[in-house]
Amino acid sequence: MAQMNMIQALNAAMDIALGKDPSVVVLGEDVGYFGGVFRVTDGLQRKYGQHRVLDTPIAEGGIVAAAIGMGVNGLRPVAEIQFADYIYPAYDQIVSELARLRYRSAGAFSAPVTIRTPCGGGIRGGQTHSQSPEAIFAHVCGIKLVMPSNPYDAKGLLIAAIEDDDPVLFLEPKRLYNGPFDGDPGKPAVPWSTHPKGEVPDGHYTVPIGKAEVVRAGDDITVISYGTMVHVAQAAAASLGLDAEVIDVRTFVPLDVETLVASVQKTGRCLIAHEATRFGGFGAELIATIQERCFWQLEAPIERVCGWDTPYPHAFEWEYFPGQARVAAALTRVMEAG
Amino acid sequence: MPRPSRLHVPRTPARPGEAPDFSYVRLSPAGGVPRPDVVTAAADIESLSVDLIRVLDEEHRAVGPWNPHLDIDILQVALRHMMLTRVFDDRMLRTQRQGKISFYMKSTGEEAVAIAAAMALRPSDMLFPSYRQQGLQFVRGAKLVELMCQLLSNTRDMCKGRQLPVMYHSVPGRLFSISGNLATQFPQAVGWAMAAAIKGEDDVAASWIGEGSSAEADFHHALLFASVYRAPVILNVVNNQWAISTFQGYAGGEQSSFAARGPGYGIPGLRVDGNDFLAVYAATEWAAERARKGAGATLIELVTYRAAAHSTSDEPSRYRPKEDAERWPLGDPVERLKGHLILLGEWSEQRHATLIGELEQQVAAAWAEASTYGTLTDGPRLDRDLMFEDVFKEMPAHLVEQRELLRRERS
């Protein structure tokens, strides 16, 4: 076991995949010599060479399209899109091509591409470095969709994603790269070494895609979240002294309905927290799924705490971000309802 | 015996610890490239996309057919604008380091690109810049305080706190809103120019992108639409050699010049010394005249060097030699125009130093004023209600409701 932050854990996952399988290649803007603007691919080109770890032109559509072609020709590409906010030039290649290739060719062709991309706010990135686009991709059929909330899951899920024969979009909440974050920007940063999930096995392991995790068991209320908001939600529940059951979704597609439903059937109350905008957000899918299966056990309406339905504003980052106070107020409402 | 194919990876000329190597930069002597008539067909002037248009020679003389023969007062204004850009950039970098603004991007070493183009165009021409042409703002009359308030996201911020620093715009200055997403403005400028042609107006549009961003599909959309409709647009590729850590070879600069992409679309390509104020001015003037005569677009590659970091989040010593900038064969644009004016007897080291002092004072005074309208760390703040405005022209009910929720959160 080693202490790792999320950057090191993701780096270790790619290192293991590159070392184990000669068909794995890593490509993206600044990922090679420089090691990525967030240092996630640091040292990989030095170790595996310029034919395994490729710097690319600034062309997200080209990166994903080339990864598809490589995947069809026997490679297992891991493409980095420098910021999730910059993924849209690749949207057609992801939605119309990568996600549907297996389906439209009746299994004759497929491309085991993993696309990694940093997402989320909290780093003063403004509207072009802060977006959480998971719902936009969750609506697409044929691509798995993952977001870890800690170094242990990051490494295990990324190895699983690379080894998966289906395409996987792997969203990395960049505010968590260097440490867990409870939503209070005024507090000094906390490193991952203070967190149990900063403890990461050295070798190969996987965290299964399609499995949510109960990160804290409890009986009062189910709080469903993912990415940065897992930590915010836990802190908010703790601040109220609630015996909350906190669930980290981890995989959006395919969704672990069983874990979510079992929890809400037990607690009878549910709050969903995500950083992405509310309207048409992934929370809507969660609420629909849960009310279909838990309606008769629910003691209160399910609530959502989300980003506002505006672009992420530079000057109002912390008014936009659904922080502890907003989550705590919603928890109180759901607890007092019914 | 046939050999299996082998993946080519562009060779970066020099990395940290190696000697700078600019042997790949194809140079032409100043004054050595012909200046054709502005309505010449692209196919007849392909050599202009390979050679390098230069006016200022090693002795600071203005030579050759591209010399725009500008009046002394225009040259002095140009030098002042370039020096102001540099002083402003240096000061804003310091304020970022002090935590007063969140982010900054300097244009050091590339000042001539923006200043010369803006001065060669008419005030009514519309500009679609990327994030590194702040010089356009100074030529178009932006107030320092106004720019600083945007950088500060403060109560006088033209973007109402919504954009990262440097993502300015100006309605009176005819400067389009800068996007953090790369290359998007390039085909938009073409559309603007198409509209001008549809309406029968003789304004032209000009846009700028980095050579790195020219890899995006939007670059090709721009050239295609400009070609098909002969749009009155000037498309500038600022080849500053580096896209963060990747050298211009990764954008396709190894096999041919960026200007050479123009002729493939039937658009003239001009490859220009981007650190030569007079050459950039002359090339822009040529392209604008061509556009106004109905002959369509021009692609201009401005060969320059990004002497500063990509942004305040970047550390170039990790990926290129420290002494790269000083060894750049096209020199420094401010020094070159200064040398020219001194040679003409219209400037001196003394006047130069005095002007730097004046500009520093001017920038410091503007900063003092801008700060009173709020900084990241203290002073007045924008009203948070503004967050919900301008998503749509009229605020829909769900945003009215969310604004109310935030108000209640505060009380």
XYZ file of C-alpha atoms in Angstrom:
749
model
C 0.000 0.000 0.000
C 1.072 3.556 -0.650
C -0.237 7.029 0.120
C -1.362 8.617 -3.125
C -3.302 11.626 -4.184
C -5.737 11.204 -7.052
C -3.217 12.367 -9.636
C -0.723 9.739 -8.530
C -3.405 7.066 -8.377
C -4.551 7.773 -11.941
C -0.946 7.857 -13.077
C -0.343 4.502 -11.405
C -3.382 3.018 -13.143
C -2.085 4.012 -16.568
C 1.422 2.904 -15.670
C 0.110 -0.552 -14.792
C -2.071 -0.764 -17.888
C 0.771 0.329 -20.176
C 3.134 -2.136 -18.506
C 0.747 -5.068 -18.613
C -0.746 -4.718 -22.063
C 1.362 -3.588 -25.044
C -1.795 -2.529 -26.887
C -2.516 0.263 -24.407
C -1.609 3.731 -25.672
C -2.129 7.135 -24.047
C -2.793 10.212 -26.154
C -3.824 13.821 -25.656
C -2.753 17.449 -25.546
C 0.417 17.982 -23.481
C 0.250 14.437 -22.044
C 3.624 13.255 -23.340
C 6.808 15.190 -22.660
C 5.096 17.560 -20.238
C 3.040 14.913 -18.447
C -0.288 16.730 -18.683
C -1.364 20.113 -17.365
C -2.466 18.395 -14.135
C 0.580 16.041 -14.203
C -1.641 12.952 -14.435
C 0.510 11.368 -17.180
C 3.820 12.539 -15.695
C 6.729 10.260 -16.573
C 4.731 7.846 -18.733
C 6.279 8.920 -22.029
C 9.758 8.702 -20.540
C 9.010 5.147 -19.430
C 7.043 3.815 -22.401
C 8.257 5.928 -25.305
C 6.740 8.258 -27.843
C 4.821 5.520 -29.660
C 2.888 4.545 -26.530
C 2.326 8.003 -25.021
C 1.548 10.554 -27.713
C 1.336 14.312 -27.629
C -1.426 15.338 -30.005
C -2.538 18.440 -31.861
C -5.156 20.603 -30.136
C -8.106 18.892 -31.777
C -10.469 17.056 -29.450
C -12.518 15.696 -32.330
C -9.320 14.419 -33.886
C -8.111 12.867 -30.636
C -11.293 10.856 -30.118
C -11.615 9.932 -33.795
C -8.000 8.763 -33.908
C -8.563 6.793 -30.716
C -11.537 5.072 -32.364
C -9.429 4.146 -35.375
C -6.648 2.847 -33.139
C -9.175 0.896 -31.111
C -10.610 -0.699 -34.241
C -7.081 -1.664 -35.242
C -6.280 -3.566 -32.091
C -5.013 -0.908 -29.703
C -6.555 0.076 -26.394
C -6.341 3.873 -26.336
C -6.624 6.072 -23.267
C -7.366 9.566 -24.539
C -7.162 12.667 -22.373
C -9.347 15.696 -23.055
C -7.568 18.486 -21.156
C -10.754 19.873 -19.603
C -14.280 18.449 -19.820
C -15.285 21.935 -20.964
C -13.295 21.270 -24.161
C -14.860 17.927 -24.981
C -17.606 19.275 -27.229
C -15.613 19.382 -30.478
C -15.420 15.594 -29.942
C -19.108 15.223 -29.152
C -20.095 13.862 -32.558
C -17.265 11.327 -32.525
C -18.293 10.186 -29.027
C -22.067 10.158 -29.467
C -22.535 9.110 -33.087
C -19.438 6.985 -33.532
C -17.726 5.634 -30.429
C -20.918 4.896 -28.524
C -22.769 3.280 -31.428
C -20.058 1.451 -33.315
C -20.749 -1.938 -31.780
C -24.510 -1.555 -32.210
C -24.580 -0.332 -35.789
C -22.165 -2.998 -36.994
C -23.940 -5.747 -35.045
C -20.756 -6.395 -33.107
C -18.483 -6.536 -36.160
C -16.568 -3.458 -34.994
C -15.927 -1.896 -31.618
C -13.324 0.325 -30.033
C -12.221 -0.133 -26.402
C -11.478 3.557 -25.892
C -11.237 5.221 -22.495
C -11.614 8.990 -22.467
C -10.331 10.689 -19.314
C -11.238 14.277 -18.606
C -11.056 16.581 -15.572
C -14.402 18.114 -14.612
C -16.084 20.207 -11.951
C -15.443 23.541 -10.331
C -13.810 24.903 -7.236
C -10.540 25.967 -8.825
C -11.560 29.463 -9.977
C -11.784 28.216 -13.524
C -14.791 30.219 -14.651
C -17.271 28.960 -17.191
C -14.678 27.244 -19.416
C -12.823 25.201 -16.790
C -15.545 24.138 -14.357
C -18.270 22.190 -16.098
C -19.776 18.866 -15.035
C -21.156 17.380 -18.258
C -22.118 13.902 -16.983
C -25.820 14.232 -17.828
C -25.023 15.158 -21.426
C -23.214 11.843 -21.826
C -25.471 9.748 -19.587
C -28.203 10.267 -22.168
C -26.098 8.576 -24.858
C -26.538 4.833 -25.376
C -23.427 2.716 -25.646
C -20.808 4.465 -23.534
C -20.085 3.688 -19.909
C -19.744 6.705 -17.652
C -17.674 6.830 -14.479
C -16.609 9.390 -11.864
C -14.399 8.471 -8.877
C -14.365 10.463 -5.654
C -11.078 9.289 -4.146
C -7.635 7.902 -5.083
C -8.457 4.254 -4.300
C -11.484 4.248 -6.586
C -9.714 6.372 -9.185
C -6.999 3.805 -9.713
C -9.254 0.752 -9.565
C -11.925 2.253 -11.781
C -9.439 3.530 -14.348
C -7.808 0.118 -14.687
C -11.275 -1.406 -15.036
C -12.165 1.210 -17.653
C -9.042 0.575 -19.705
C -9.598 -3.198 -19.557
C -13.268 -2.860 -20.461
C -14.076 -3.767 -24.070
C -16.738 -1.040 -24.216
C -15.927 2.657 -24.435
C -15.757 4.444 -21.105
C -15.901 8.152 -20.389
C -13.978 8.723 -17.180
C -14.702 12.028 -15.416
C -12.141 13.233 -12.882
C -13.331 15.833 -10.351
C -10.282 18.067 -10.449
C -10.994 19.773 -7.150
C -10.273 16.370 -5.565
C -6.958 15.792 -7.347
C -4.869 16.918 -4.388
C -7.159 16.234 -1.473
C -10.700 15.629 -0.267
C -12.792 18.804 -0.179
C -15.755 19.322 2.134
C -17.029 22.419 0.342
C -15.474 25.079 2.539
C -12.935 27.047 0.452
C -11.881 29.058 3.497
C -10.354 26.066 5.243
C -6.746 25.051 4.577
C -6.439 22.302 1.951
C -6.380 18.777 3.341
C -4.122 16.185 1.677
C -5.278 12.701 0.698
C -2.853 11.215 3.231
C -5.401 12.185 5.916
C -8.135 10.131 4.262
C -8.473 6.317 4.344
C -9.099 6.239 0.573
C -5.729 7.905 0.030
C -4.291 4.513 0.840
C -3.815 2.773 -2.502
C -2.473 -0.733 -3.303
C 0.726 -0.686 -5.352
C -0.194 -3.305 -7.911
C -3.043 -4.192 -10.200
C -6.617 -4.183 -8.865
C -9.947 -3.099 -10.212
C -12.996 -1.404 -8.782
C -15.936 -2.779 -10.746
C -17.724 -0.468 -13.169
C -21.456 -0.461 -12.419
C -21.203 -0.597 -8.625
C -22.085 2.254 -6.302
C -20.541 2.368 -2.844
C -22.151 3.018 0.504
C -19.463 5.260 1.966
C -21.289 5.689 5.262
C -24.071 3.423 6.488
C -26.986 5.058 8.306
C -30.712 4.885 8.949
C -32.067 8.470 8.902
C -31.806 9.415 5.245
C -30.082 8.313 2.036
C -27.812 10.920 0.488
C -26.862 10.061 -3.074
C -23.939 11.878 -4.602
C -20.754 11.519 -6.635
C -17.401 13.208 -7.198
C -16.609 16.252 -5.088
C -20.116 16.333 -3.629
C -19.632 12.996 -1.833
C -17.332 14.778 0.588
C -19.526 17.856 0.875
C -22.604 15.716 1.556
C -20.837 13.711 4.250
C -19.677 16.878 5.981
C -23.144 18.430 5.791
C -24.817 15.345 7.274
C -22.204 15.200 10.018
C -22.713 18.884 10.841
C -26.391 18.125 11.557
C -25.585 14.992 13.565
C -27.692 12.921 11.169
C -27.297 9.180 10.842
C -27.218 9.521 7.066
C -26.482 6.748 4.611
C -24.170 8.342 2.059
C -23.848 6.670 -1.318
C -21.205 7.416 -3.951
C -22.744 6.594 -7.348
C -19.278 6.073 -8.953
C -20.789 4.752 -12.207
C -23.634 6.619 -13.927
C -23.972 4.115 -16.760
C -24.697 1.313 -16.077
C -26.334 2.529 -12.869
C -26.284 0.393 -9.716
C -30.014 0.663 -9.094
C -30.021 -2.141 -6.533
C -27.747 -0.371 -4.046
C -29.661 2.897 -4.321
C -33.073 1.290 -3.978
C -32.090 -0.938 -1.052
C -30.876 2.106 0.843
C -33.932 4.295 0.219
C -36.270 1.409 1.041
C -34.483 1.222 4.370
C -34.320 4.948 5.225
C -37.508 6.184 3.519
C -35.903 9.550 2.780
C -33.553 10.669 0.045
C -31.505 13.682 -0.956
C -29.466 13.924 -4.139
C -26.514 16.287 -4.415
C -24.553 17.139 -7.543
C -22.511 20.056 -8.748
C -23.871 20.077 -12.303
C -26.815 22.275 -13.198
C -30.174 21.072 -11.978
C -32.415 21.072 -15.054
C -32.098 17.769 -16.899
C -29.246 16.860 -14.575
C -28.331 13.322 -13.551
C -30.286 13.878 -10.335
C -33.486 13.790 -12.377
C -32.680 10.261 -13.569
C -31.884 9.206 -10.000
C -35.139 10.621 -8.663
C -37.214 8.989 -11.394
C -35.589 5.607 -10.812
C -35.932 5.785 -7.046
C -39.535 6.956 -6.944
C -40.526 4.190 -9.373
C -39.169 1.570 -7.012
C -39.458 3.135 -3.567
C -42.674 5.156 -3.803
C -44.477 3.229 -1.068
C -41.483 3.437 1.285
C -40.881 7.179 0.847
C -41.778 9.368 3.802
C -40.913 12.660 2.110
C -40.386 14.041 -1.382
C -36.910 13.421 -2.756
C -34.950 16.659 -3.045
C -32.051 17.716 -5.237
C -29.213 20.101 -4.371
C -27.421 21.148 -7.561
C -25.593 23.946 -9.282
C -27.872 26.731 -10.467
C -29.113 26.650 -14.041
C -26.542 29.159 -15.234
C -23.036 28.808 -16.640
C -20.401 28.533 -13.877
C -19.648 32.186 -13.015
C -16.058 33.190 -12.245
C -16.892 35.793 -9.617
C -19.573 33.757 -7.829
C -17.925 30.387 -7.654
C -18.926 29.707 -4.074
C -22.411 31.105 -4.431
C -22.856 28.757 -7.370
C -21.227 25.690 -5.806
C -23.760 23.665 -3.772
C -21.825 23.865 -0.529
C -22.422 22.451 2.934
C -24.972 25.056 3.995
C -27.176 24.413 0.983
C -26.938 20.639 1.452
C -27.600 20.919 5.184
C -30.700 23.056 4.618
C -32.047 20.497 2.156
C -31.264 17.634 4.534
C -33.237 19.421 7.225
C -36.198 19.951 4.899
C -36.283 16.302 3.860
C -35.950 15.161 7.474
C -38.769 17.439 8.636
C -41.146 16.694 5.767
C -43.925 14.123 5.993
C 13.322 -4.662 -49.103
C 10.156 -2.788 -48.136
C 10.133 -1.715 -44.497
C 7.086 -1.660 -42.288
C 5.568 1.745 -41.691
C 6.918 3.584 -38.721
C 4.995 6.214 -36.790
C 6.589 9.622 -37.177
C 6.648 11.758 -34.060
C 7.520 15.438 -34.572
C 10.968 16.237 -33.264
C 11.015 19.121 -30.823
C 14.132 21.167 -31.666
C 15.228 21.808 -28.090
C 14.082 20.790 -24.646
C 15.358 22.027 -21.240
C 19.080 21.487 -20.911
C 19.612 21.583 -24.673
C 20.816 24.523 -26.736
C 18.022 26.516 -28.442
C 17.693 25.476 -32.069
C 15.781 27.623 -34.533
C 17.363 26.200 -37.660
C 13.879 25.061 -38.688
C 12.638 28.652 -39.091
C 12.880 29.525 -42.763
C 13.995 33.144 -43.113
C 14.020 35.515 -46.073
C 16.061 38.713 -46.225
C 14.181 41.906 -45.365
C 12.763 43.418 -48.510
C 13.375 40.224 -50.454
C 9.781 39.187 -51.109
C 7.712 40.795 -53.880
C 4.453 42.605 -53.145
C 1.858 41.590 -55.748
C -1.286 43.463 -56.677
C -3.971 42.879 -54.048
C -6.377 41.102 -56.413
C -3.872 38.525 -57.647
C -5.164 34.932 -57.672
C -3.984 32.792 -54.782
C -2.419 30.226 -57.101
C -0.147 32.882 -58.614
C 1.391 33.958 -55.297
C 1.890 30.678 -53.484
C 5.526 31.540 -52.760
C 4.316 34.222 -50.316
C 3.056 31.453 -48.063
C 6.529 29.916 -47.865
C 8.872 32.910 -47.896
C 8.897 35.434 -45.065
C 7.660 38.972 -45.600
C 9.956 41.342 -43.726
C 10.502 45.081 -43.859
C 12.895 45.908 -41.016
C 16.428 44.697 -41.705
C 19.259 43.928 -39.290
C 20.306 47.613 -39.289
C 16.747 48.717 -38.436
C 16.157 50.151 -41.901
C 12.759 49.784 -43.579
C 13.382 48.196 -46.970
C 11.624 46.611 -49.910
C 8.230 46.610 -51.586
C 6.276 45.855 -48.406
C 7.480 49.017 -46.626
C 4.207 50.797 -45.725
C 5.981 54.203 -45.549
C 4.236 55.294 -42.385
C 4.500 58.767 -40.894
C 6.747 59.197 -37.893
C 3.879 60.041 -35.556
C 2.166 56.750 -36.453
C 5.359 54.842 -35.681
C 5.673 56.617 -32.358
C 2.065 55.833 -31.458
C 2.702 52.202 -32.409
C 5.761 51.998 -30.194
C 3.823 53.518 -27.327
C 0.987 50.997 -27.730
C 3.442 48.115 -27.774
C 5.273 49.418 -24.719
C 1.982 49.962 -22.902
C 0.968 46.384 -23.671
C 4.207 45.114 -22.177
C 4.055 47.320 -19.082
C 0.407 46.368 -18.551
C 1.177 42.651 -18.915
C 4.085 42.829 -16.474
C 2.037 44.649 -13.889
C -0.979 42.320 -14.225
C 1.270 39.290 -13.793
C 2.473 40.780 -10.512
C -1.077 41.390 -9.320
C -1.900 37.743 -10.080
C 1.126 36.637 -8.059
C -0.167 38.814 -5.206
C -3.513 37.015 -5.325
C -5.457 40.066 -6.489
C -6.629 38.423 -9.718
C -7.112 34.713 -10.345
C -5.353 34.284 -13.675
C -3.509 36.154 -16.397
C -2.086 35.636 -19.882
C 0.763 37.812 -21.168
C 1.481 38.620 -24.802
C 5.154 39.440 -24.298
C 7.134 39.103 -27.520
C 3.980 39.154 -29.663
C 2.923 42.781 -29.199
C 3.440 43.774 -32.826
C 0.937 41.170 -34.037
C -2.053 42.880 -32.446
C -0.912 46.506 -32.508
C 0.087 46.580 -36.168
C -3.029 44.798 -37.382
C -5.401 46.999 -35.396
C -3.635 50.154 -36.622
C -3.776 48.991 -40.239
C -7.518 48.353 -40.071
C -10.376 50.849 -39.905
C -12.117 51.461 -36.576
C -15.315 50.026 -38.088
C -13.698 46.682 -38.951
C -14.739 43.929 -36.570
C -12.154 41.998 -34.578
C -12.479 38.405 -33.309
C -9.402 37.866 -31.147
C -8.129 34.918 -29.173
C -6.959 35.521 -25.601
C -3.502 36.865 -26.456
C -4.193 40.003 -28.521
C -4.706 42.511 -25.700
C -2.912 45.075 -27.879
C -6.066 45.338 -30.000
C -7.808 46.796 -26.973
C -5.299 49.616 -26.563
C -5.479 50.611 -30.231
C -9.273 50.559 -30.090
C -9.266 52.956 -27.161
C -10.016 50.751 -24.174
C -9.443 52.414 -20.823
C -6.904 50.688 -18.591
C -9.297 50.813 -15.656
C -11.988 49.139 -17.718
C -9.705 46.222 -18.637
C -8.474 45.884 -15.059
C -12.015 45.741 -13.711
C -12.642 42.756 -15.977
C -9.470 41.098 -14.669
C -10.697 41.734 -11.138
C -14.265 40.456 -11.734
C -15.246 43.486 -9.675
C -18.267 45.777 -9.516
C -17.318 47.486 -12.809
C -16.499 44.264 -14.676
C -17.833 44.463 -18.243
C -18.551 40.692 -18.041
C -20.388 41.012 -14.703
C -18.096 38.448 -13.112
C -18.880 35.682 -15.528
C -15.595 35.242 -17.381
C -12.037 34.383 -16.505
C -9.584 37.306 -16.634
C -8.563 38.517 -20.138
C -11.804 37.364 -21.765
C -12.694 40.944 -22.646
C -15.057 42.408 -25.221
C -15.881 45.903 -26.421
C -18.939 47.065 -28.302
C -17.618 50.543 -29.232
C -14.191 49.046 -29.956
C -15.784 46.422 -32.253
C -14.070 43.581 -30.353
C -16.013 40.353 -30.092
C -16.402 38.520 -26.766
C -13.344 36.295 -26.234
C -14.010 32.609 -25.681
C -11.911 30.278 -23.563
C -12.682 27.542 -26.078
C -10.104 27.514 -28.818
C -10.574 28.483 -32.463
C -14.337 29.027 -32.189
C -14.016 32.688 -33.178
C -12.301 31.913 -36.496
C -15.341 30.712 -38.478
C -17.553 33.204 -36.601
C -15.451 36.015 -38.055
C -16.094 34.555 -41.492
C -19.839 34.622 -40.825
C -19.600 38.236 -39.706
C -17.774 39.074 -42.918
C -20.365 37.195 -44.990
C -23.049 39.325 -43.347
C -21.136 42.499 -44.209
C -21.022 41.324 -47.828
C -24.718 40.399 -47.792
C -25.536 43.863 -46.487
C -23.230 45.501 -49.032
C -21.023 47.166 -46.413
C -17.274 47.451 -46.887
C -16.195 46.613 -43.350
C -13.952 43.592 -42.995
C -13.583 41.126 -40.160
C -10.271 39.973 -38.741
C -9.623 37.036 -36.449
C -6.638 35.550 -34.648
C -5.840 32.063 -33.438
C -2.663 30.389 -32.282
C -0.897 27.901 -34.519
C -1.749 25.261 -31.926
C -5.471 26.010 -32.161
C -5.326 25.819 -35.943
C -5.514 22.067 -35.363
C -9.166 22.417 -34.406
C -11.776 21.696 -37.056
C -13.026 25.276 -36.693
C -9.880 26.489 -38.446
C -10.851 24.464 -41.501
C -14.485 25.550 -41.289
C -13.254 29.145 -41.401
C -11.062 28.643 -44.459
C -13.730 26.689 -46.297
C -16.519 29.208 -45.760
C -14.174 32.110 -46.458
C -13.170 30.441 -49.696
C -16.636 29.429 -50.872
C -18.190 32.874 -50.270
C -15.033 34.985 -50.792
C -15.785 36.584 -47.457
C -14.079 39.893 -46.639
C -12.100 38.485 -43.744
C -8.491 38.407 -42.586
C -7.596 35.144 -40.883
C -4.460 35.411 -38.758
C -2.533 32.448 -37.405
C -0.215 33.622 -34.657
C 2.589 31.079 -34.862
C 4.300 31.698 -31.542
C 5.982 28.266 -31.725
C 4.437 26.826 -28.554
C 0.971 25.511 -27.626
C 1.567 25.151 -23.889
C 4.213 22.369 -23.973
C 3.866 21.259 -27.570
C 6.005 22.737 -30.262
C 4.425 23.959 -33.520
C 5.358 20.712 -35.272
C 2.457 19.075 -33.430
C 0.052 21.444 -35.148
C 1.434 20.413 -38.522
C 4.128 23.070 -38.835
C 6.873 20.533 -39.500
C 5.808 19.642 -43.048
C 4.696 23.049 -44.280
C 3.973 26.563 -43.108
C 0.614 27.525 -41.660
C 0.194 30.186 -44.339
C 0.472 27.411 -46.940
C -2.916 26.076 -45.892
C -4.502 29.100 -47.567
C -3.618 28.224 -51.192
C -5.129 24.767 -50.726
C -8.447 26.532 -50.206
C -7.792 29.075 -52.940
C -6.996 31.747 -50.361
C -3.684 33.633 -50.515
C -1.331 32.805 -47.676
C 1.126 35.411 -46.446
C 3.929 34.300 -44.170
C 4.999 37.356 -42.217
C 7.687 38.286 -39.691
C 5.369 38.783 -36.716
C 7.979 40.716 -34.737
C 8.339 43.307 -37.488
C 5.701 45.985 -36.907
C 6.013 47.317 -40.446
C 5.660 43.907 -42.068
C 2.550 43.025 -40.052
C 1.061 46.432 -40.833
C 1.770 46.082 -44.550
C 0.410 42.536 -44.783
C -2.789 43.512 -42.965
C -3.206 46.561 -45.187
C -2.785 44.356 -48.278
C -5.339 41.825 -47.048
C -7.854 44.523 -46.051
C -7.598 46.184 -49.427
C -8.042 42.817 -51.131
C -11.146 42.117 -49.053
C -12.648 45.543 -49.726
C -12.139 45.034 -53.451
C -14.249 41.893 -53.331
C -11.356 39.486 -53.839
C -12.048 37.686 -50.580
C -10.075 36.392 -47.646
C -6.380 36.221 -46.814
C -4.657 33.835 -44.440
C -1.744 35.488 -42.655
C 0.761 33.512 -40.614
C 2.576 35.711 -38.132
C 5.856 34.099 -37.217
C 6.643 35.111 -33.654
C 7.662 33.669 -30.315
C 5.713 33.354 -27.049
C 8.374 34.813 -24.759
C 6.184 34.453 -21.640
C 4.460 31.471 -20.094
C 1.222 30.276 -21.714
C -0.625 31.559 -18.642
C -0.075 32.072 -14.942
C -0.840 28.340 -14.544
C 2.086 27.387 -16.787
C 5.826 26.900 -16.168
C 7.719 26.850 -19.489
C 11.078 25.917 -17.962
C 9.661 22.387 -17.739
C 9.477 21.981 -21.496
C 11.771 24.429 -23.327
C 15.229 25.911 -22.862
C 15.301 28.951 -20.583
C 17.338 30.996 -23.046
C 15.022 30.206 -25.984
C 13.368 33.647 -26.158
C 16.590 35.612 -26.328
C 17.882 33.379 -29.121
C 14.736 33.726 -31.227
C 16.034 34.798 -34.658
C 13.353 37.469 -35.266
C 14.272 39.422 -32.157
C 11.972 41.482 -29.992
C 9.213 43.548 -31.642
C 9.546 46.510 -29.269
C 13.325 46.648 -29.636
C 13.089 46.476 -33.406
C 10.627 49.329 -33.820
C 12.543 51.335 -31.241
C 15.760 50.737 -33.205
C 14.068 51.890 -36.383
C 12.856 55.129 -34.815
C 16.276 55.814 -33.306
C 17.840 55.248 -36.714
C 15.434 57.798 -38.161
C 16.503 60.252 -35.463
C 12.975 60.280 -34.046
C 13.548 58.444 -30.779
C 16.275 57.888 -28.175
C 17.158 55.601 -25.302
C 16.412 58.530 -23.024
C 12.932 59.107 -24.406
C 12.311 55.356 -24.296
C 13.210 55.107 -20.617
C 11.121 58.170 -19.807
C 8.124 56.722 -21.598
C 8.420 53.408 -19.745
C 8.340 55.355 -16.491
C 5.272 57.291 -17.601
C 3.450 54.154 -18.705
C 4.269 52.415 -15.442
C 2.822 55.348 -13.546
C -0.246 55.380 -15.727
C -0.809 51.653 -15.186
C -0.203 51.979 -11.440
C -2.693 54.838 -11.193
C -5.282 52.874 -13.147
C -4.721 49.872 -10.890
C -5.207 52.014 -7.805
C -8.520 53.220 -9.179
C -9.689 49.806 -10.431
C -8.957 48.263 -7.036
C -11.368 50.646 -5.356
C -14.141 48.875 -7.274
C -13.170 45.587 -5.635
C -10.556 42.829 -5.899
C -10.698 39.092 -5.352
C -9.620 39.553 -1.760
C -11.313 42.744 -0.623
C -13.472 45.747 -1.420
C -16.961 45.865 -2.900
C -18.373 42.798 -4.647
C -20.771 42.397 -7.518
C -24.389 41.743 -6.614
C -24.897 37.992 -6.629
C -28.278 38.374 -8.282
C -26.355 39.142 -11.476
C -25.445 35.474 -11.696
C -28.919 34.690 -13.003
C -29.167 37.468 -15.562
C -28.340 37.136 -19.277
C -28.748 33.369 -19.360
C -31.715 34.410 -21.481
C -32.893 37.839 -22.562
C -35.917 37.492 -20.254
C -35.387 35.519 -17.071
C -37.543 32.377 -17.091
C -39.469 31.298 -14.007
C -37.037 28.623 -12.887
C -34.194 31.127 -12.721
C -36.345 33.662 -10.904
C -37.020 30.924 -8.373
C -33.347 30.004 -8.045
C -32.385 33.654 -7.593
C -34.926 33.842 -4.772
C -33.511 30.707 -3.147
C -30.032 32.221 -3.148
C -31.373 35.475 -1.663
C -33.006 33.538 1.143
C -29.787 31.610 1.736
C -28.049 34.902 2.397
C -30.590 36.340 4.801
